[in-house]
Tab-separated table of C-alpha atoms in Angstrom:
chain	number	residue	atom	x	y	z
A	819	MET	CA	42.641	29.561	-27.278
A	820	ALA	CA	45.266	26.836	-26.890
A	821	SER	CA	48.066	29.395	-26.894
A	822	GLU	CA	46.277	31.385	-24.170
A	823	VAL	CA	46.073	28.287	-22.015
A	824	ASP	CA	49.764	27.555	-22.651
A	825	GLU	CA	50.754	31.018	-21.480
A	826	ARG	CA	49.072	30.437	-18.127
A	827	ILE	CA	50.897	27.162	-17.460
A	828	PRO	CA	53.937	27.703	-15.229
A	829	VAL	CA	56.967	26.009	-16.781
A	830	HIS	CA	60.366	25.832	-15.080
A	831	GLU	CA	63.616	24.660	-16.626
A	832	GLU	CA	66.229	23.472	-14.143
A	833	PHE	CA	69.606	21.776	-14.355
A	834	PHE	CA	70.560	19.233	-11.714
A	835	LEU	CA	73.654	17.173	-11.073
A	836	CYS	CA	72.518	13.562	-11.195
A	837	GLY	CA	74.886	10.602	-11.153
A	838	GLY	CA	77.749	12.994	-11.809
A	839	VAL	CA	76.186	14.456	-14.985
A	840	GLU	CA	74.338	17.749	-15.532
A	841	THR	CA	70.705	16.938	-16.341
A	842	ARG	CA	67.945	19.145	-17.744
A	843	ILE	CA	64.521	18.896	-16.093
A	844	ILE	CA	61.400	20.671	-17.375
A	845	LYS	CA	58.643	21.066	-14.775
A	846	CYS	CA	55.047	22.021	-15.518
A	847	GLY	CA	53.188	23.380	-12.515
A	848	PRO	CA	54.037	25.603	-9.538
A	849	TRP	CA	55.798	22.793	-7.667
A	850	THR	CA	59.565	22.837	-8.148
A	851	ASN	CA	60.595	21.142	-4.898
A	852	LEU	CA	58.346	18.351	-3.653
A	853	PHE	CA	60.202	18.273	-0.318
A	854	ASP	CA	59.410	21.947	0.384
A	855	LYS	CA	56.820	22.099	3.162
A	856	GLN	CA	56.644	25.894	3.119
A	857	GLY	CA	55.681	26.361	-0.520
A	858	VAL	CA	52.571	25.607	-2.573
A	859	ASN	CA	50.395	22.786	-1.210
A	860	LYS	CA	52.240	19.597	-2.036
A	861	PRO	CA	50.566	17.454	-4.715
A	862	LYS	CA	49.685	13.833	-4.068
A	863	GLN	CA	50.936	12.655	-7.437
A	864	LEU	CA	53.750	13.370	-9.922
A	865	ILE	CA	53.557	12.566	-13.633
A	866	PHE	CA	57.093	11.807	-14.796
A	867	ILE	CA	57.971	11.555	-18.498
A	868	ILE	CA	60.940	9.447	-19.632
A	869	PRO	CA	61.671	10.309	-23.278
A	870	GLY	CA	62.753	8.246	-26.217
A	871	ASN	CA	66.075	8.649	-28.012
A	872	PRO	CA	67.368	11.305	-28.404
A	873	GLY	CA	66.296	12.119	-24.869
A	874	HIS	CA	65.752	15.813	-25.443
A	875	SER	CA	63.149	17.050	-22.937
A	876	PRO	CA	62.074	20.268	-24.789
A	877	PHE	CA	60.555	18.072	-27.527
A	878	TYR	CA	58.071	16.820	-24.927
A	879	GLU	CA	57.130	20.224	-23.519
A	880	PRO	CA	53.943	20.677	-25.652
A	881	PHE	CA	52.824	17.182	-24.616
A	882	ALA	CA	53.541	17.898	-20.938
A	883	LYS	CA	51.722	21.241	-21.029
A	884	ALA	CA	48.696	19.713	-22.746
A	885	LEU	CA	48.622	16.891	-20.206
A	886	TYR	CA	48.962	19.314	-17.297
A	887	SER	CA	46.045	21.362	-18.631
A	888	LEU	CA	43.863	18.292	-19.254
A	889	MET	CA	44.538	17.143	-15.680
A	890	LYS	CA	43.051	20.480	-14.516
A	891	SER	CA	46.461	21.594	-13.168
A	892	ARG	CA	46.139	19.176	-10.241
A	893	PHE	CA	49.459	17.355	-10.644
A	894	PRO	CA	52.950	18.428	-11.698
A	895	VAL	CA	54.289	17.018	-14.962
A	896	TRP	CA	58.072	16.677	-15.168
A	897	ILE	CA	60.278	15.683	-18.102
A	898	ILE	CA	63.833	14.430	-17.657
A	899	SER	CA	66.458	14.552	-20.413
A	900	HIS	CA	68.705	11.557	-20.876
A	901	ALA	CA	72.209	11.919	-19.498
A	902	GLY	CA	74.520	13.492	-22.052
A	903	CYS	CA	71.705	14.652	-24.342
A	904	SER	CA	71.531	18.280	-23.173
A	905	PHE	CA	73.882	21.162	-23.830
A	906	ILE	CA	74.156	23.138	-20.575
A	907	PRO	CA	74.541	26.911	-21.114
A	908	LYS	CA	77.446	28.380	-19.172
A	909	ASP	CA	75.211	30.894	-17.385
A	910	LYS	CA	72.900	28.203	-15.960
A	911	LYS	CA	73.199	27.297	-12.291
A	912	ILE	CA	73.644	23.583	-11.650
A	913	LEU	CA	71.554	22.486	-8.673
A	914	THR	CA	72.136	19.534	-6.367
A	915	ALA	CA	69.493	17.781	-4.302
A	916	PRO	CA	70.522	17.148	-0.663
A	917	GLN	CA	70.140	13.393	-1.219
A	918	GLU	CA	72.364	13.613	-4.304
A	919	SER	CA	75.310	15.427	-2.690
A	920	ASN	CA	77.119	12.243	-1.643
A	921	ALA	CA	75.904	10.053	-4.497
A	922	GLN	CA	78.457	8.135	-6.515
A	923	LYS	CA	78.954	8.666	-10.206
A	924	ILE	CA	77.111	6.178	-12.391
A	925	GLU	CA	79.312	3.926	-14.478
A	926	ASP	CA	78.818	4.208	-18.256
A	927	ILE	CA	76.011	6.690	-17.633
A	928	TYR	CA	75.482	7.408	-21.358
A	929	GLY	CA	74.782	3.725	-22.075
A	930	LEU	CA	71.466	1.922	-21.630
A	931	ASN	CA	72.149	0.583	-18.128
A	932	GLY	CA	73.563	3.936	-17.042
A	933	GLN	CA	70.472	5.773	-18.293
A	934	ILE	CA	68.266	3.473	-16.204
A	935	GLU	CA	70.350	4.083	-13.067
A	936	HIS	CA	70.306	7.816	-13.888
A	937	LYS	CA	66.476	7.873	-13.703
A	938	VAL	CA	66.417	5.806	-10.499
A	939	ALA	CA	68.925	8.171	-8.871
A	940	PHE	CA	66.926	11.263	-9.831
A	941	LEU	CA	63.598	9.900	-8.617
A	942	ARG	CA	65.048	8.756	-5.305
A	943	ALA	CA	66.600	12.165	-4.740
A	944	HIS	CA	63.661	14.333	-5.827
A	945	VAL	CA	60.410	12.474	-5.079
A	946	PRO	CA	59.193	11.965	-1.484
A	947	LYS	CA	57.815	8.576	-0.505
A	948	ASP	CA	54.326	9.998	0.026
A	949	VAL	CA	54.016	11.346	-3.536
A	950	LYS	CA	52.622	8.774	-5.949
A	951	LEU	CA	54.475	8.352	-9.223
A	952	VAL	CA	52.882	7.968	-12.639
A	953	LEU	CA	55.536	7.109	-15.224
A	954	ILE	CA	55.111	7.848	-18.921
A	955	GLY	CA	57.707	6.132	-21.061
A	956	HIS	CA	58.034	6.792	-24.769
A	957	SER	CA	59.917	4.449	-27.104
A	958	VAL	CA	63.082	3.352	-25.239
A	959	GLY	CA	61.738	5.359	-22.306
A	960	SER	CA	59.201	2.521	-21.954
A	961	TYR	CA	62.022	0.011	-21.525
A	962	ILE	CA	63.681	2.308	-18.999
A	963	ALA	CA	60.392	2.741	-17.091
A	964	LEU	CA	59.961	-1.036	-16.776
A	965	GLN	CA	63.531	-1.389	-15.531
A	966	VAL	CA	63.031	1.434	-13.016
A	967	MET	CA	60.005	-0.382	-11.594
A	968	ASP	CA	61.996	-3.605	-11.351
A	969	ARG	CA	65.193	-2.167	-9.866
A	970	ALA	CA	63.620	0.342	-7.488
A	971	PRO	CA	60.561	-1.246	-5.851
A	972	ASP	CA	60.890	1.383	-3.112
A	973	LEU	CA	59.680	4.081	-5.507
A	974	PRO	CA	55.920	4.735	-5.125
A	975	VAL	CA	54.995	3.967	-8.751
A	976	VAL	CA	51.229	3.502	-9.112
A	977	HIS	CA	51.100	3.162	-12.918
A	978	ALA	CA	53.236	3.332	-16.047
A	979	PHE	CA	51.937	4.305	-19.479
A	980	LEU	CA	54.237	2.912	-22.176
A	981	LEU	CA	53.797	4.711	-25.491
A	982	PHE	CA	55.073	3.090	-28.691
A	983	PRO	CA	57.199	0.812	-26.475
A	984	THR	CA	60.504	-0.425	-27.838
A	985	ILE	CA	60.911	-3.219	-25.290
A	986	GLU	CA	61.914	-6.126	-27.543
A	987	ARG	CA	63.559	-7.202	-30.820
A	988	MET	CA	64.735	-3.725	-31.729
A	989	SER	CA	67.319	-4.806	-34.285
A	990	GLU	CA	64.707	-7.050	-35.973
A	991	SER	CA	62.182	-4.232	-36.444
A	992	PRO	CA	61.948	-2.584	-39.893
A	993	ASN	CA	63.747	0.551	-38.676
A	994	GLY	CA	66.152	-1.475	-36.549
A	995	ARG	CA	67.379	-3.509	-39.510
A	996	PHE	CA	68.325	-0.258	-41.212
A	997	ALA	CA	69.708	1.546	-38.145
A	998	THR	CA	71.723	-1.256	-36.531
A	999	PRO	CA	74.674	-1.229	-38.970
A	1000	PHE	CA	75.027	2.554	-38.664
A	1001	LEU	CA	74.709	2.681	-34.880
A	1002	CYS	CA	76.829	-0.378	-34.140
A	1003	ARG	CA	79.386	-0.779	-36.938
A	1004	PHE	CA	79.816	2.750	-38.244
A	1005	ARG	CA	79.341	4.645	-34.966
A	1006	TYR	CA	82.781	6.209	-34.939
A	1007	MET	CA	82.407	7.306	-38.553
A	1008	LEU	CA	79.163	9.057	-37.574
A	1009	TYR	CA	80.949	10.722	-34.655
A	1010	ALA	CA	83.703	12.024	-36.926
A	1011	ILE	CA	81.287	13.314	-39.577
A	1012	SER	CA	79.147	15.113	-36.987
A	1013	TYR	CA	82.185	16.839	-35.476
A	1014	LEU	CA	83.640	17.809	-38.848
A	1015	LEU	CA	80.362	19.179	-40.264
A	1016	LEU	CA	78.614	20.607	-37.212
A	1017	LYS	CA	81.383	21.956	-35.011
A	1018	PRO	CA	82.392	24.774	-37.401
A	1019	CYS	CA	78.819	25.431	-38.588
A	1020	PRO	CA	77.491	28.840	-37.346
A	1021	GLU	CA	74.665	28.661	-34.829
A	1022	ILE	CA	72.420	30.853	-36.981
A	1023	ILE	CA	72.561	28.323	-39.836
A	1024	LYS	CA	71.904	25.395	-37.485
A	1025	SER	CA	68.976	27.278	-35.970
A	1026	PHE	CA	67.476	28.078	-39.379
A	1027	ILE	CA	67.681	24.423	-40.507
A	1028	ILE	CA	66.112	23.046	-37.338
A	1029	GLN	CA	63.367	25.657	-36.956
A	1030	THR	CA	62.391	25.277	-40.627
A	1031	ALA	CA	62.173	21.486	-40.273
A	1032	LEU	CA	60.218	21.660	-37.021
A	1033	GLY	CA	57.891	24.309	-38.432
A	1034	LYS	CA	56.882	21.955	-41.246
A	1035	MET	CA	56.046	19.347	-38.580
A	1036	SER	CA	53.775	21.791	-36.687
A	1037	PHE	CA	56.080	21.694	-33.673
A	1038	GLU	CA	55.076	24.445	-31.259
A	1039	THR	CA	58.058	25.022	-28.949
A	1040	GLU	CA	61.339	26.832	-29.498
A	1041	VAL	CA	63.751	23.909	-29.213
A	1042	PRO	CA	67.343	24.798	-28.197
A	1043	VAL	CA	69.216	24.048	-31.399
A	1044	ARG	CA	72.477	23.570	-29.522
A	1045	ASP	CA	71.175	20.313	-28.098
A	1046	ILE	CA	69.949	18.840	-31.369
A	1047	LEU	CA	73.065	19.555	-33.425
A	1048	GLN	CA	75.667	19.452	-30.650
A	1049	PRO	CA	78.219	16.746	-31.642
A	1050	PHE	CA	78.595	15.643	-28.003
A	1051	CYS	CA	74.829	15.121	-27.664
A	1052	LEU	CA	74.559	13.399	-31.048
A	1053	ALA	CA	77.411	11.049	-30.135
A	1054	ASN	CA	75.730	10.084	-26.865
A	1055	ALA	CA	72.373	9.549	-28.588
A	1056	ALA	CA	74.074	7.307	-31.179
A	1057	TYR	CA	75.884	5.376	-28.437
A	1058	LEU	CA	72.603	4.791	-26.587
A	1059	GLY	CA	70.916	3.817	-29.851
A	1060	GLY	CA	73.586	1.224	-30.580
A	1061	GLN	CA	73.127	-0.322	-27.153
A	1062	GLU	CA	69.365	-0.414	-27.701
A	1063	MET	CA	69.866	-2.480	-30.857
A	1064	ILE	CA	72.208	-4.924	-29.116
A	1065	ARG	CA	70.621	-5.250	-25.671
A	1066	ILE	CA	66.875	-4.862	-26.181
A	1067	VAL	CA	66.210	-8.259	-27.687
A	1068	LYS	CA	64.031	-10.537	-25.565
A	1069	ARG	CA	60.945	-9.054	-23.955
A	1070	ASP	CA	61.229	-9.197	-20.163
A	1071	ASP	CA	58.021	-11.068	-19.415
A	1072	ASP	CA	58.863	-11.545	-15.729
A	1073	ILE	CA	58.811	-7.794	-15.098
A	1074	ILE	CA	55.626	-7.392	-17.139
A	1075	LYS	CA	53.871	-10.209	-15.265
A	1076	GLU	CA	54.837	-8.779	-11.887
A	1077	HIS	CA	53.575	-5.270	-12.688
A	1078	LEU	CA	50.871	-6.008	-15.291
A	1079	PRO	CA	47.964	-4.329	-13.407
A	1080	LYS	CA	50.053	-1.148	-13.249
A	1081	LEU	CA	50.945	-1.113	-16.957
A	1082	THR	CA	49.267	0.317	-20.050
A	1083	PHE	CA	50.813	-0.300	-23.486
A	1084	TYR	CA	50.025	1.764	-26.578
A	1085	TYR	CA	51.246	0.566	-29.990
A	1086	GLY	CA	51.155	2.278	-33.371
A	1087	LYS	CA	49.689	0.859	-36.569
A	1088	THR	CA	52.534	2.110	-38.768
A	1089	ASP	CA	55.436	1.981	-36.306
A	1090	GLY	CA	58.760	0.924	-37.794
A	1091	TRP	CA	60.311	0.434	-34.350
A	1092	CYS	CA	57.624	-1.766	-32.757
A	1093	PRO	CA	55.418	-3.137	-35.553
A	1094	VAL	CA	51.876	-4.472	-35.187
A	1095	LYS	CA	53.265	-8.027	-34.858
A	1096	TYR	CA	54.765	-7.022	-31.498
A	1097	TYR	CA	51.360	-5.721	-30.390
A	1098	GLU	CA	49.675	-8.953	-31.474
A	1099	ASP	CA	52.233	-11.027	-29.580
A	1100	MET	CA	51.684	-8.930	-26.441
A	1101	LYS	CA	47.882	-9.330	-26.690
A	1102	LYS	CA	48.257	-13.088	-27.121
A	1103	ASP	CA	50.706	-13.504	-24.221
A	1104	PHE	CA	48.961	-11.063	-21.848
A	1105	PRO	CA	45.245	-11.161	-22.786
A	1106	GLU	CA	44.261	-9.567	-19.456
A	1107	GLY	CA	46.636	-6.628	-19.904
A	1108	ASN	CA	45.848	-3.027	-20.858
A	1109	ILE	CA	47.314	-3.233	-24.364
A	1110	TYR	CA	45.993	-0.976	-27.116
A	1111	LEU	CA	46.594	-0.371	-30.810
A	1112	CYS	CA	46.351	3.221	-32.022
A	1113	GLU	CA	43.324	3.935	-34.193
A	1114	LYS	CA	44.064	7.644	-34.680
A	1115	GLY	CA	47.065	7.515	-36.995
A	1116	ILE	CA	49.494	8.856	-34.387
A	1117	PRO	CA	53.119	8.167	-35.421
A	1118	HIS	CA	55.924	6.814	-33.251
A	1119	ALA	CA	57.425	10.309	-32.913
A	1120	PHE	CA	54.149	11.731	-31.602
A	1121	VAL	CA	55.891	14.780	-30.115
A	1122	LEU	CA	56.305	16.133	-33.645
A	1123	GLY	CA	52.781	17.373	-34.272
A	1124	PHE	CA	50.557	15.003	-32.270
A	1125	SER	CA	51.204	16.062	-28.673
A	1126	GLN	CA	47.625	17.219	-28.025
A	1127	GLU	CA	46.107	13.985	-29.354
A	1128	MET	CA	48.434	11.822	-27.292
A	1129	ALA	CA	47.925	13.935	-24.174
A	1130	THR	CA	44.141	13.571	-24.508
A	1131	ILE	CA	44.411	9.780	-24.600
A	1132	VAL	CA	46.776	9.605	-21.607
A	1133	ALA	CA	44.703	12.090	-19.591
A	1134	ASP	CA	41.585	9.954	-20.161
A	1135	TRP	CA	43.455	6.902	-18.911
A	1136	ILE	CA	44.676	8.710	-15.773
A	1137	ASN	CA	41.285	10.245	-15.015
A	1138	ASN	CA	39.633	6.853	-15.350
C-alpha cells in the first residue's frame, strides 16, 4: 500500500545555480515554481528540508514523500542539497531563478558560513513573500535553520522543526571526540585516500557496495551512487564537518530566545552527536520551549530506515 501511495506522489528533481554553485533540489508536489501564477493553484505554505552532513537530498526523499502524503498533499515539500555535495550529470539542465541571475558568488560556499548563505540565497530567490515557510533542519541542518532565521528576518518563516539538532559542543560529543581529529587534523590525508581509492573504482562496484549497504538499512530510494562516493563531494562534506567541530561550540541562546515560540526541538536517547545531557540542558534553560526526547528509538540518522516514523511525528506537530 505504501508503495502505491509513493507512486502517486509527483516528485521533481531540478538543478539550480545558487550562489555560483550547481544545487540539487528535490520537490514533492505539483508545484515547481511558486512564482508561477498560471500553473497549479499556489500553496499557502512550503515545507523546506535542510539536511545534515553529508547534505545529500535523495537520502531525505522517503521522508519528504511520507510527510507530503501525511499532510494530505496540501503543501509542497522541498529538499535542498548542500553546496558541493551533489554530482551534476552532464545531461542535466542547470536552471537559474530570475532573482538569482545577478547574484554574487558566495565566499567559501562549501564551509559552514557559506552553506548558511547558500540556503538564504535560495529561499529569497525561490519563495514568494506570501508563502509561509516551515523549516525542517536535521543535525547540522538545525544549526543552519536557526542561522537562516536570524540572518534573514525577511523570510516568512512560521516554524522550524529541529531534528536531532547539532547546535552546540559538537567536538565534545561522543562522536565529535572521535571525528574531530580526522576531520580537522587529517583532512588532507582523507582527501588523498578518497581520490586514490575511489577515482579509479568502476561505477558498477561502487553501486553494488552502496546499494547492498542501504538495502540492509531498509532504505527505499535508489540513491545516486556518484554523489556518495564522488571524491569531490566527500571532500566538501569532510570540510564542512571539520568546520562544524570547530565553530559549533556555544549554543546561540539569543537566537533561540528570540524565536522560541516558533521552534520545536527533538533529541534522541542514544545520539552520539547531541547526547541526552544536551537535551536536559535545553529543558532546564528553556522550560517553556517545545523540546522533546525521542521515546521511539529513532536514531540520529533517521533517514536510514525510520523516515515514516519521523514523518508521522512531524506531520502531527504541523497539523496541530
